Coordinates of N, CA and C in Angstrom, one line a residue:
M26 N 0.8 -1.3 -0.1 CA -0.1 0.2 0.2 C 1.0 1.2 -0.2
N27 N 0.5 2.4 -1.2 CA 1.5 3.4 -0.8 C 0.3 4.6 -0.5
Y28 N 1.0 5.7 0.6 CA 0.1 6.8 0.5 C -0.3 7.6 -0.3
G29 N 1.1 7.9 -1.1 CA 0.5 8.3 -2.3 C -0.5 8.4 -3.4
T30 N -0.6 6.9 -3.6 CA -1.2 6.8 -4.1 C -2.7 6.3 -3.8
Y31 N -3.2 6.2 -2.5 CA -4.2 6.0 -1.9 C -4.5 7.3 -1.9
L32 N -4.1 8.7 -1.5 CA -4.3 10.0 -1.5 C -4.7 10.6 -3.0
R33 N -4.1 10.4 -4.1 CA -4.3 10.7 -5.2 C -5.4 9.7 -5.6
T34 N -6.1 8.7 -5.3 CA -7.4 8.1 -5.8 C -8.4 8.6 -4.8
V35 N -7.9 8.8 -3.9 CA -9.4 8.8 -3.1 C -10.1 10.6 -3.7
G36 N -9.0 11.4 -3.3 CA -8.9 12.5 -3.6 C -9.7 13.0 -4.6
I37 N -9.5 12.3 -6.0 CA -9.8 12.3 -7.2 C -11.1 11.8 -7.3
D38 N -11.1 10.9 -6.7 CA -12.6 9.6 -7.0 C -13.1 10.9 -6.0
A39 N -13.3 11.4 -5.3 CA -14.1 12.4 -4.3 C -14.7 13.7 -5.1
A40 N -13.8 14.0 -5.9 CA -14.1 14.9 -6.5 C -15.2 14.8 -7.9
I41 N -14.6 13.9 -8.7 CA -15.6 13.4 -9.4 C -17.1 12.9 -8.8
L42 N -17.1 12.0 -7.8 CA -18.6 11.7 -7.3 C -19.2 12.9 -7.2
E43 N -18.6 14.1 -6.7 CA -18.9 14.9 -6.0 C -20.2 16.3 -7.1
F44 N -19.3 15.8 -8.4 CA -19.8 16.7 -9.5 C -20.9 15.4 -10.1
L45 N -20.5 14.2 -10.2 CA -22.0 13.3 -10.7 C -22.9 13.4 -9.7
V46 N -23.1 13.5 -8.8 CA -24.3 13.5 -7.9 C -24.9 15.0 -8.1
A47 N -24.5 16.0 -8.5 CA -24.9 17.2 -8.5 C -25.6 17.4 -9.9
N48 N -25.2 16.6 -10.7 CA -25.2 16.9 -12.3 C -25.9 15.8 -12.9
E49 N -27.4 15.7 -13.3 CA -28.0 14.4 -14.2 C -27.2 13.4 -15.0
K50 N -26.6 14.6 -15.8 CA -26.4 13.8 -17.3 C -24.3 14.5 -16.8
V51 N -23.7 13.7 -17.1 CA -22.4 14.0 -17.3 C -21.2 13.6 -18.4
Q52 N -20.5 14.1 -19.1 CA -19.2 13.5 -19.7 C -18.0 13.5 -19.0
V53 N -17.2 12.4 -19.4 CA -15.7 12.8 -18.5 C -15.0 12.6 -19.7
V54 N -13.9 14.0 -19.7 CA -12.7 13.6 -20.5 C -11.5 13.8 -19.6
N55 N -10.9 12.1 -20.1 CA -9.9 11.9 -19.4 C -9.0 12.4 -20.2
L56 N -8.3 13.2 -19.7 CA -6.6 13.2 -20.9 C -5.5 12.7 -20.1
G57 N -5.3 12.2 -21.3 CA -3.5 11.1 -20.6 C -3.6 9.9 -19.6
C58 N -5.1 9.1 -20.2 CA -5.6 8.3 -19.1 C -4.4 7.1 -18.7
G59 N -3.6 7.0 -19.6 CA -2.7 5.3 -18.9 C -3.9 4.5 -18.8
S60 N -3.2 3.7 -17.7 CA -4.0 2.2 -17.5 C -4.8 2.5 -16.5
D61 N -5.6 4.0 -16.2 CA -6.3 4.2 -15.3 C -7.6 3.0 -15.5
L62 N -8.6 2.7 -14.7 CA -9.9 2.0 -15.0 C -10.6 2.3 -14.3
R63 N -10.3 3.6 -13.8 CA -12.0 4.6 -12.8 C -13.2 4.3 -13.9
M64 N -13.1 4.3 -15.0 CA -14.4 4.1 -15.6 C -15.3 3.3 -15.7
L65 N -14.5 2.2 -15.0 CA -15.5 1.0 -15.1 C -16.5 0.8 -13.9
P66 N -16.1 1.4 -12.6 CA -17.3 1.8 -11.9 C -18.1 2.6 -12.0
L67 N -17.6 3.8 -12.3 CA -18.6 5.1 -12.9 C -19.7 4.8 -13.9
L68 N -19.1 3.8 -14.8 CA -20.2 3.6 -15.9 C -21.0 3.0 -15.3
Q69 N -20.8 2.0 -14.6 CA -22.2 0.8 -13.8 C -22.8 2.0 -12.8
M70 N -22.4 2.7 -12.2 CA -22.9 3.4 -11.1 C -23.6 4.7 -11.9
F71 N -23.3 5.2 -13.1 CA -24.2 6.6 -13.3 C -24.8 6.3 -14.2
P72 N -25.7 5.7 -15.1 CA -26.2 5.2 -16.3 C -26.5 6.3 -17.5
H73 N -26.3 7.8 -16.9 CA -26.1 8.6 -17.8 C -24.6 9.4 -18.3
L74 N -23.9 8.5 -17.8 CA -22.5 8.9 -17.6 C -21.9 8.6 -19.2
A75 N -21.5 9.6 -19.9 CA -20.3 9.3 -20.9 C -18.5 9.2 -20.2
Y76 N -17.5 8.9 -21.1 CA -16.3 8.4 -20.5 C -15.6 8.3 -21.7
V77 N -14.4 9.3 -22.0 CA -13.6 9.4 -23.1 C -12.5 9.0 -22.3
D78 N -11.6 8.2 -22.5 CA -10.2 8.1 -22.1 C -9.3 8.7 -23.2
I79 N -8.2 9.4 -23.4 CA -7.4 9.8 -24.2 C -6.0 10.2 -23.8
D80 N -5.2 9.5 -24.4 CA -3.8 9.4 -24.4 C -2.9 9.0 -25.5
Y81 N -1.5 9.1 -25.4 CA -0.8 8.5 -27.0 C -1.2 7.4 -27.8
N82 N -1.0 7.2 -28.5 CA -0.9 6.1 -29.3 C -1.1 4.8 -28.6
E83 N 0.8 4.7 -28.3 CA 1.2 3.6 -28.0 C 0.4 3.3 -26.5
S84 N 0.0 4.1 -25.5 CA -0.3 3.8 -24.1 C -2.0 3.3 -24.4
V85 N -2.8 3.9 -25.2 CA -4.1 3.3 -25.4 C -4.2 1.9 -26.7
E86 N -3.3 2.0 -27.1 CA -2.9 0.5 -27.8 C -3.2 -0.6 -26.6
L87 N -2.3 -0.5 -26.1 CA -2.3 -1.2 -24.6 C -3.2 -1.7 -23.9
K88 N -3.8 -0.2 -23.6 CA -4.7 -0.5 -22.6 C -6.1 -1.2 -23.4
N89 N -5.9 -1.3 -24.8 CA -7.1 -1.9 -25.4 C -6.9 -3.3 -25.7
S90 N -5.5 -3.8 -25.4 CA -5.3 -5.1 -25.9 C -5.7 -5.9 -24.2
I91 N -5.1 -5.2 -23.4 CA -5.7 -5.3 -21.8 C -7.6 -5.6 -21.5
L92 N -7.9 -4.6 -21.8 CA -9.3 -4.4 -21.8 C -10.3 -5.8 -23.1
R93 N -9.7 -6.1 -23.4 CA -10.1 -6.8 -25.0 C -10.2 -8.5 -24.6
E94 N -8.5 -8.4 -24.0 CA -7.8 -9.7 -23.5 C -8.6 -10.6 -22.2
S95 N -9.1 -9.4 -21.3 CA -9.5 -9.9 -19.9 C -10.7 -10.2 -20.0
E96 N -11.2 -11.0 -19.7 CA -13.0 -11.4 -19.7 C -13.7 -10.2 -19.2
I97 N -13.2 -10.5 -17.6 CA -13.9 -9.3 -16.9 C -14.1 -8.2 -17.3
L98 N -12.8 -7.8 -17.5 CA -13.0 -6.6 -17.8 C -14.0 -6.2 -19.6
R99 N -13.9 -7.1 -20.3 CA -14.5 -7.2 -21.7 C -15.8 -7.3 -21.6
I100 N -16.3 -7.8 -21.2 CA -17.9 -8.1 -20.4 C -18.1 -6.7 -20.0
S101 N -17.1 -6.2 -18.8 CA -17.8 -5.2 -18.3 C -18.5 -4.0 -19.1
L102 N -17.4 -3.9 -20.0 CA -17.8 -2.8 -21.5 C -18.2 -3.0 -22.1
G103 N -18.8 -4.6 -22.6 CA -19.6 -5.3 -23.5 C -18.7 -5.0 -25.0
L104 N -17.3 -5.1 -24.9 CA -16.2 -5.4 -25.7 C -16.6 -6.8 -26.3
S105 N -16.1 -6.6 -27.7 CA -15.9 -8.5 -28.1 C -14.3 -8.1 -28.1
K106 N -13.8 -10.0 -28.5 CA -12.3 -9.4 -28.5 C -11.8 -9.0 -29.9
E107 N -12.2 -8.8 -30.9 CA -12.0 -7.9 -32.2 C -11.8 -6.4 -31.8
D108 N -10.9 -6.2 -32.2 CA -10.8 -4.4 -32.6 C -11.8 -4.0 -33.7
T109 N -12.8 -3.4 -33.5 CA -13.5 -2.7 -34.9 C -13.8 -1.5 -34.6
A110 N -13.8 -0.8 -33.6 CA -13.7 0.9 -34.1 C -12.9 1.3 -35.2
K111 N -13.1 2.4 -35.4 CA -12.2 3.4 -37.1 C -11.5 4.4 -35.9
S112 N -10.4 4.6 -36.6 CA -9.6 5.2 -36.0 C -10.8 6.5 -35.9
P113 N -9.4 7.8 -35.0 CA -8.8 7.4 -33.7 C -9.0 6.8 -32.8
F114 N -10.9 6.4 -32.8 CA -10.8 5.1 -31.6 C -10.9 3.8 -31.5
L115 N -10.0 3.5 -30.6 CA -9.6 2.1 -30.3 C -11.0 1.2 -29.7
I116 N -11.7 2.1 -28.9 CA -12.8 1.4 -28.4 C -13.7 2.2 -28.8
D117 N -15.0 2.1 -29.5 CA -16.2 3.2 -29.6 C -17.7 2.5 -28.9
Q118 N -17.5 2.3 -28.1 CA -18.6 1.0 -27.8 C -19.7 2.1 -26.5
G119 N -20.5 2.2 -26.8 CA -21.6 3.0 -26.6 C -21.5 4.3 -25.3
R120 N -21.3 4.2 -24.4 CA -20.9 5.4 -23.2 C -19.3 5.4 -23.4
Y121 N -18.5 5.0 -23.9 CA -17.2 4.5 -23.6 C -16.5 4.7 -24.3
K122 N -15.6 5.5 -24.8 CA -14.5 5.8 -26.0 C -13.2 5.8 -25.5
L123 N -12.3 5.0 -26.2 CA -10.8 4.7 -25.8 C -10.2 5.6 -27.3
A124 N -9.1 6.8 -27.1 CA -8.9 7.5 -28.4 C -7.2 8.0 -28.3
A125 N -7.0 7.6 -29.6 CA -5.6 8.3 -29.5 C -5.4 9.3 -29.7
C126 N -4.2 9.9 -29.4 CA -4.5 11.7 -29.6 C -3.2 12.0 -28.9
D127 N -2.2 13.1 -29.8 CA -1.0 13.5 -29.1 C -1.4 15.1 -28.3
L128 N -1.8 15.1 -27.6 CA -2.2 16.4 -26.7 C -1.6 17.6 -27.0
N129 N -0.2 17.5 -27.4 CA 0.3 19.2 -27.5 C -0.4 19.3 -28.7
D130 N -1.0 18.7 -29.6 CA -1.4 19.3 -30.7 C -2.9 19.7 -30.5
I131 N -3.5 21.1 -30.4 CA -4.7 21.5 -29.9 C -5.5 21.2 -30.9
T132 N -4.8 21.2 -32.7 CA -5.7 21.1 -33.9 C -6.4 19.6 -33.5
E133 N -5.1 18.9 -33.2 CA -6.1 17.3 -33.4 C -7.1 17.1 -32.3
T134 N -6.5 17.3 -30.9 CA -6.9 17.9 -29.2 C -8.7 18.1 -29.6
T135 N -8.7 19.4 -31.0 CA -10.0 20.0 -30.9 C -11.0 19.3 -32.1
R136 N -10.6 18.5 -32.7 CA -11.1 17.5 -33.6 C -11.4 16.5 -33.2
L137 N -10.8 15.9 -32.1 CA -11.1 14.6 -31.4 C -12.4 15.0 -30.8
L138 N -12.5 15.9 -29.8 CA -13.2 16.6 -28.8 C -14.7 16.6 -29.8
D139 N -14.6 17.5 -31.2 CA -15.7 17.7 -31.4 C -16.8 16.8 -31.6
V140 N -15.7 15.4 -31.9 CA -16.2 14.4 -32.5 C -16.9 13.2 -31.2
C141 N -16.2 13.5 -30.3 CA -16.9 12.6 -29.4 C -17.7 13.2 -27.8
T142 N -17.9 14.6 -27.9 CA -18.3 15.5 -26.7 C -19.5 16.5 -27.2
K143 N -20.1 16.5 -26.2 CA -21.1 17.6 -26.5 C -20.6 18.9 -25.5
R144 N -21.0 20.5 -26.2 CA -20.6 21.2 -25.5 C -21.5 21.5 -24.4
E145 N -22.9 21.1 -24.5 CA -23.8 21.7 -23.2 C -23.8 21.1 -22.6
I146 N -23.4 19.2 -22.4 CA -23.3 18.6 -21.6 C -22.4 19.2 -20.2
P147 N -22.5 18.9 -19.1 CA -21.7 19.3 -17.7 C -20.3 18.2 -18.4
T148 N -19.3 18.7 -17.7 CA -18.2 17.8 -18.5 C -16.9 17.7 -17.3
I149 N -16.4 16.6 -17.0 CA -15.6 16.6 -15.9 C -14.5 16.1 -17.4
V150 N -13.0 17.4 -16.8 CA -11.9 16.4 -17.4 C -10.6 16.7 -16.1
I151 N -10.2 15.3 -16.1 CA -9.0 15.1 -15.7 C -7.6 14.9 -16.5
S152 N -6.4 15.5 -15.7 CA -5.3 15.2 -16.1 C -4.5 15.1 -15.0
E153 N -3.9 13.7 -14.6 CA -3.6 12.9 -13.7 C -1.7 12.9 -13.8
C154 N -1.1 13.9 -13.5 CA -0.1 14.0 -13.6 C 0.3 14.3 -15.5
L155 N -0.2 15.0 -16.0 CA -0.2 14.9 -17.4 C 0.4 16.5 -17.9
L156 N 0.2 17.6 -16.9 CA 0.6 19.0 -17.5 C 1.6 19.0 -17.2
C157 N 2.2 18.6 -16.0 CA 3.9 18.6 -15.2 C 4.9 18.2 -16.9
Y158 N 4.1 17.3 -17.5 CA 4.8 17.1 -18.4 C 4.8 17.7 -19.9
M159 N 4.2 18.3 -20.0 CA 3.8 19.3 -21.3 C 4.6 20.8 -20.9
H160 N 5.3 21.2 -22.1 CA 5.8 22.4 -21.9 C 4.1 24.2 -21.7
N161 N 5.6 24.6 -21.2 CA 4.2 25.4 -20.5 C 3.3 26.0 -21.8
N162 N 3.6 26.5 -22.9 CA 2.8 26.8 -24.3 C 1.2 25.9 -24.5
E163 N 2.0 24.8 -24.8 CA 1.1 23.7 -25.3 C 0.0 23.4 -23.9
S164 N 0.4 23.4 -22.8 CA -0.3 23.2 -21.4 C -1.4 24.3 -21.2
Q165 N -1.0 25.5 -21.5 CA -1.9 26.6 -21.3 C -3.1 26.7 -22.5
L166 N -2.6 26.2 -23.5 CA -3.3 26.7 -24.9 C -4.4 25.2 -24.6
L167 N -3.7 24.2 -24.2 CA -4.7 23.1 -24.0 C -5.7 23.3 -22.8
I168 N -5.4 24.1 -21.7 CA -6.4 24.3 -20.9 C -7.5 25.4 -20.9
N169 N -7.2 26.5 -21.8 CA -7.9 27.5 -22.4 C -9.1 26.7 -23.3
T170 N -8.5 26.1 -24.2 CA -9.4 25.6 -25.3 C -10.1 25.1 -24.6
I171 N -10.1 24.1 -23.9 CA -10.8 23.2 -23.4 C -12.1 23.8 -22.7
M172 N -11.7 24.8 -21.9 CA -12.3 25.0 -21.0 C -13.5 26.3 -21.7
S173 N -12.9 26.8 -22.9 CA -13.7 27.6 -24.2 C -14.9 26.8 -24.3
K174 N -14.5 25.6 -24.5 CA -15.2 24.2 -25.5 C -16.1 23.9 -25.1
F175 N -16.9 24.2 -23.4 CA -17.5 23.4 -22.4 C -18.2 24.3 -22.1
S176 N -19.6 24.5 -22.0 CA -20.4 25.5 -21.3 C -19.9 25.5 -19.5
H177 N -20.1 24.0 -19.3 CA -20.1 23.4 -17.8 C -18.9 22.9 -17.6
G178 N -18.4 23.0 -16.8 CA -17.5 21.9 -16.1 C -16.7 21.9 -15.0
L179 N -16.1 21.1 -15.0 CA -15.0 20.8 -13.7 C -13.6 20.0 -13.8
W180 N -12.5 20.6 -14.1 CA -11.4 20.2 -14.3 C -10.5 19.9 -12.7
I181 N -10.3 18.9 -12.8 CA -9.4 18.6 -12.1 C -8.1 18.0 -12.5
S182 N -6.9 18.5 -11.5 CA -5.6 18.0 -12.2 C -5.0 17.8 -10.7
Y183 N -4.1 16.7 -10.7 CA -3.4 16.0 -10.1 C -1.7 16.4 -10.6
D184 N -1.0 17.0 -9.9 CA 0.4 17.1 -9.7 C 1.6 17.4 -9.1
P185 N 2.7 17.1 -9.3 CA 3.7 17.3 -8.0 C 3.9 18.9 -8.3
I186 N 4.4 19.4 -7.5 CA 4.6 21.0 -7.5 C 6.5 20.8 -7.1
G187 N 7.5 21.9 -7.5 CA 8.6 21.9 -7.0 C 8.9 22.2 -6.0
G188 N 8.0 23.5 -5.5 CA 8.2 23.8 -3.7 C 8.7 25.5 -4.2
S189 N 8.7 26.0 -3.2 CA 8.7 27.5 -3.4 C 9.8 28.3 -2.1
Q190 N 9.7 27.5 -1.4 CA 10.6 27.8 0.0 C 11.6 28.0 -0.7
P191 N 12.9 28.8 0.3 CA 14.3 29.5 -0.5 C 15.3 28.0 0.0
N192 N 15.1 26.9 0.6 CA 15.6 25.9 0.9 C 15.6 24.5 0.6
D193 N 14.0 24.7 -0.2 CA 13.5 23.6 -0.9 C 14.0 23.2 -2.0
R194 N 14.5 21.8 -2.0 CA 15.2 21.3 -3.2 C 14.6 20.5 -3.4
F195 N 13.5 20.1 -3.2 CA 12.3 18.8 -4.0 C 12.2 18.4 -5.4
G196 N 11.9 19.7 -6.0 CA 12.1 19.8 -7.1 C 13.3 19.8 -8.4
A197 N 14.3 20.4 -7.7 CA 15.5 20.0 -8.4 C 15.9 18.6 -8.4
I198 N 15.7 18.0 -7.2 CA 16.3 16.8 -6.9 C 15.2 15.6 -7.8
M199 N 14.1 16.1 -7.8 CA 13.4 14.9 -8.7 C 13.2 15.2 -10.2
Q200 N 13.6 17.0 -10.7 CA 14.1 16.5 -12.5 C 15.1 16.0 -11.9
S201 N 16.1 16.1 -11.3 CA 17.6 15.3 -11.7 C 17.2 13.8 -11.6
N202 N 16.5 13.5 -10.7 CA 16.3 11.9 -10.7 C 15.6 11.3 -11.9
L203 N 14.5 12.0 -12.3 CA 13.7 11.9 -14.0 C 14.4 11.9 -14.7
K204 N 15.6 13.0 -15.3 CA 16.3 12.4 -15.8 C 17.7 11.5 -16.5
E205 N 17.7 11.1 -14.9 CA 18.8 10.1 -14.9 C 18.6 9.1 -15.1
S206 N 17.3 8.2 -14.6 CA 16.8 7.7 -14.3 C 15.7 6.8 -15.3
R207 N 14.8 8.0 -15.7 CA 14.1 7.6 -17.3 C 14.1 8.5 -18.3
N208 N 15.2 9.3 -18.3 CA 15.2 10.6 -19.1 C 14.0 11.6 -19.4
L209 N 13.3 11.7 -18.5 CA 11.9 12.5 -19.0 C 12.3 13.8 -18.2
E210 N 11.5 14.7 -18.3 CA 11.4 16.1 -17.7 C 9.9 16.7 -17.2
M211 N 10.3 17.4 -16.5 CA 9.1 18.2 -15.8 C 9.2 19.5 -16.5
P212 N 8.7 20.6 -17.4 CA 9.3 21.5 -18.1 C 8.9 22.7 -17.2
T213 N 7.7 22.5 -16.4 CA 7.1 23.2 -15.5 C 6.8 22.8 -14.2
L214 N 7.7 22.1 -13.7 CA 7.5 21.6 -12.6 C 7.9 23.3 -11.5
M215 N 8.8 24.3 -11.8 CA 9.6 25.0 -10.9 C 8.6 26.2 -11.7
T216 N 8.6 26.2 -12.9 CA 7.5 27.6 -12.7 C 6.0 27.9 -11.9
Y217 N 5.7 26.4 -11.8 CA 4.4 26.5 -10.7 C 4.8 25.9 -9.6
N218 N 5.7 26.3 -9.0 CA 6.1 25.4 -7.9 C 5.5 25.9 -6.5
S219 N 4.2 26.6 -6.5 CA 3.3 26.9 -5.7 C 2.2 26.1 -5.7
K220 N 1.1 26.0 -4.7 CA -0.4 26.0 -5.0 C -0.6 27.0 -5.2
E221 N -0.5 28.7 -5.4 CA -1.3 29.9 -5.8 C -0.5 29.6 -7.3
K222 N 0.4 29.3 -7.8 CA 1.1 29.6 -8.7 C 0.4 28.8 -10.0
Y223 N 0.2 27.6 -9.8 CA -0.1 26.1 -10.4 C -1.6 26.7 -10.3
A224 N -2.6 27.2 -9.5 CA -4.2 27.3 -9.5 C -4.5 28.6 -10.5
S225 N -3.4 29.6 -10.6 CA -3.2 30.5 -11.6 C -3.8 30.1 -13.5
R226 N -2.9 29.3 -13.6 CA -3.6 28.5 -15.3 C -4.5 28.6 -15.4
W227 N -5.5 28.4 -14.3 CA -7.4 28.6 -14.7 C -7.8 30.1 -14.3
S228 N -6.9 30.6 -14.3 CA -7.7 32.0 -13.8 C -9.0 32.7 -14.7
A229 N -9.3 32.0 -15.4 CA -11.0 32.1 -16.2 C -12.0 31.6 -15.9
A230 N -11.5 30.7 -14.1 CA -12.8 29.9 -13.8 C -12.9 30.6 -12.6
P231 N -14.4 30.9 -12.5 CA -14.6 31.6 -11.3 C -14.6 30.9 -9.4
N232 N -14.6 29.6 -9.7 CA -14.0 28.8 -8.8 C -13.2 28.1 -8.6
V233 N -11.8 28.5 -8.2 CA -10.9 27.4 -8.0 C -10.2 27.1 -6.6
I234 N -10.5 25.7 -6.6 CA -9.2 25.0 -5.6 C -8.7 24.7 -5.2
V235 N -7.0 24.9 -4.4 CA -6.2 23.7 -4.7 C -5.9 23.2 -3.3
N236 N -5.3 21.9 -3.0 CA -5.0 21.6 -1.6 C -3.8 20.8 -1.9
D237 N -3.0 20.7 -1.0 CA -1.5 19.9 -1.7 C -2.4 18.3 -0.4
M238 N -1.8 17.2 -1.0 CA -2.3 15.8 -0.6 C -1.9 15.9 0.8
W239 N -1.0 16.7 1.7 CA -1.0 16.4 3.0 C -2.1 17.2 3.7
E240 N -2.4 18.4 3.1 CA -4.1 18.9 3.8 C -4.9 18.1 3.7
I241 N -5.1 17.4 2.3 CA -6.3 15.9 1.9 C -6.1 15.2 3.2
F242 N -4.9 14.7 3.5 CA -4.9 13.4 4.2 C -5.3 14.0 5.6
N243 N -4.9 15.4 6.3 CA -5.3 15.8 7.6 C -6.9 16.2 7.4
A244 N -7.5 16.8 6.6 CA -8.8 17.2 6.3 C -9.9 16.3 6.2
Q245 N -9.5 15.7 5.0 CA -10.7 14.9 4.6 C -10.8 13.1 4.8
I246 N -9.8 13.0 5.2 CA -9.3 11.6 5.5 C -9.8 11.3 6.9
P247 N -10.9 10.7 7.3 CA -11.4 10.5 8.6 C -9.9 9.9 9.8
E248 N -10.2 10.1 10.9 CA -9.4 9.4 11.8 C -9.5 7.9 12.0
S249 N -10.4 7.8 11.4 CA -11.0 5.9 11.6 C -9.6 5.5 10.4
E250 N -10.0 6.0 9.0 CA -9.4 5.6 8.3 C -7.9 5.9 8.1
R251 N -7.3 6.7 9.0 CA -6.3 6.6 9.1 C -5.4 6.0 9.8
K252 N -6.1 5.5 10.9 CA -5.6 4.6 11.9 C -5.6 2.9 11.4
R253 N -6.6 3.0 10.2 CA -6.8 1.8 9.5 C -5.5 1.6 8.0
L254 N -4.9 2.6 7.8 CA -3.8 2.8 7.0 C -2.6 2.3 7.5
R255 N -2.5 3.1 8.9 CA -1.2 3.0 9.5 C -1.0 1.0 9.9
S256 N -2.2 0.4 9.8 CA -2.5 -0.7 10.4 C -2.0 -1.6 9.0
L257 N -2.1 -1.2 7.6 CA -1.5 -1.6 6.3 C -0.2 -1.4 5.9
Q258 N 0.2 -0.1 6.4 CA 1.5 0.2 6.0 C 2.2 1.2 7.5
F259 N 3.2 0.9 8.2 CA 4.3 1.4 9.4 C 4.8 2.6 9.0
L260 N 4.4 3.5 9.2 CA 4.8 5.2 9.1 C 6.0 5.0 10.5
D261 N 7.5 5.1 10.2 CA 8.5 4.9 10.9 C 8.8 6.7 11.1
E262 N 8.3 7.6 10.2 CA 8.4 9.0 10.2 C 7.3 9.5 9.7
L263 N 6.8 10.2 9.7 CA 5.5 10.9 9.5 C 6.2 12.1 8.5
E264 N 7.1 12.9 8.8 CA 7.8 13.9 8.4 C 8.3 14.1 6.8
E265 N 8.5 12.6 6.7 CA 9.0 12.4 5.3 C 7.8 12.2 4.5
L266 N 6.4 11.5 5.4 CA 5.3 11.5 4.3 C 4.8 13.3 4.1
K267 N 4.8 13.8 5.0 CA 4.3 15.6 4.8 C 5.1 16.2 3.7
V268 N 6.5 15.9 3.6 CA 7.4 16.6 2.8 C 6.8 16.0 1.8
M269 N 6.7 14.9 1.4 CA 6.3 14.3 -0.5 C 5.3 14.8 -0.4
Q270 N 4.0 14.5 0.5 CA 2.4 14.9 0.4 C 2.7 16.6 0.0
T271 N 3.5 17.3 0.8 CA 2.9 18.7 0.4 C 3.4 19.2 -1.0
H272 N 4.3 18.8 -2.0 CA 4.8 18.6 -2.9 C 3.8 17.8 -4.4
Y273 N 2.4 17.6 -4.0 CA 1.6 16.9 -4.7 C 0.5 17.5 -4.7
I274 N -0.1 18.3 -5.1 CA -2.0 18.9 -5.3 C -2.6 18.7 -5.9
L275 N -3.8 18.6 -5.7 CA -5.5 18.4 -6.5 C -6.0 19.8 -6.7
M276 N -5.9 20.3 -7.5 CA -6.8 21.2 -8.2 C -8.4 20.5 -8.8
K277 N -8.8 21.8 -8.0 CA -10.2 21.7 -9.2 C -10.6 23.0 -9.4
A278 N -10.9 23.4 -10.5 CA -11.6 24.4 -11.2 C -13.0 24.3 -11.5
Q279 N -13.8 24.8 -11.5 CA -15.3 24.8 -12.0 C -15.9 26.0 -12.4
W280 N -16.4 25.9 -13.8 CA -17.0 27.3 -14.5 C -18.4 26.6 -15.3

């Protein structure tokens, strides 16, 4: 059990469920979906929900294979073993779509959203560890374009932040480790290195709430649940958990 993964999942799920309960008909656009299977319980729980997973071609090809090869997942989504969807969709099955797209290409992204979403339906946009890997111009254009596309929506974004205190080296160490171990870069990790700076990217939204995951751990997780977590994974140093989780944030922007 990993505290960070737990908090990330619980925090995002809570934000999604709150919006779904408040709106009868909703569409979810999951940007950079990866292997996330969140759509499975949500589609079962909410019969008027439509769900679109979007990611790079290599990522959605792998996801498509897993969903079709697993009997449980295939039956849950009503899929056949054969891939019969037409490009750019790998799955186009009723209320669930899986599509390939380069989110750095705003023309391609807009064209895809024109095909698989409707402007007037309340929309949840999820970007989970996506924007931190994009360059500033592309990520801001993505945010602005999608917000202007839907008349009513909730953007849920989860990302690391570099830290803004003078002696805070978290961001620099993270960048160095990612470069060395996986040859990856986070171009805006230090640009939006605080909660306030990160939230400023959604300045067009009238209602923006941003919390670090340590705040969510203490304010939103009941003591009984925290006790259960401690029984699953012993923490010999609470301060280490605090340092890590204060450098990850969950942002909710509603318009």
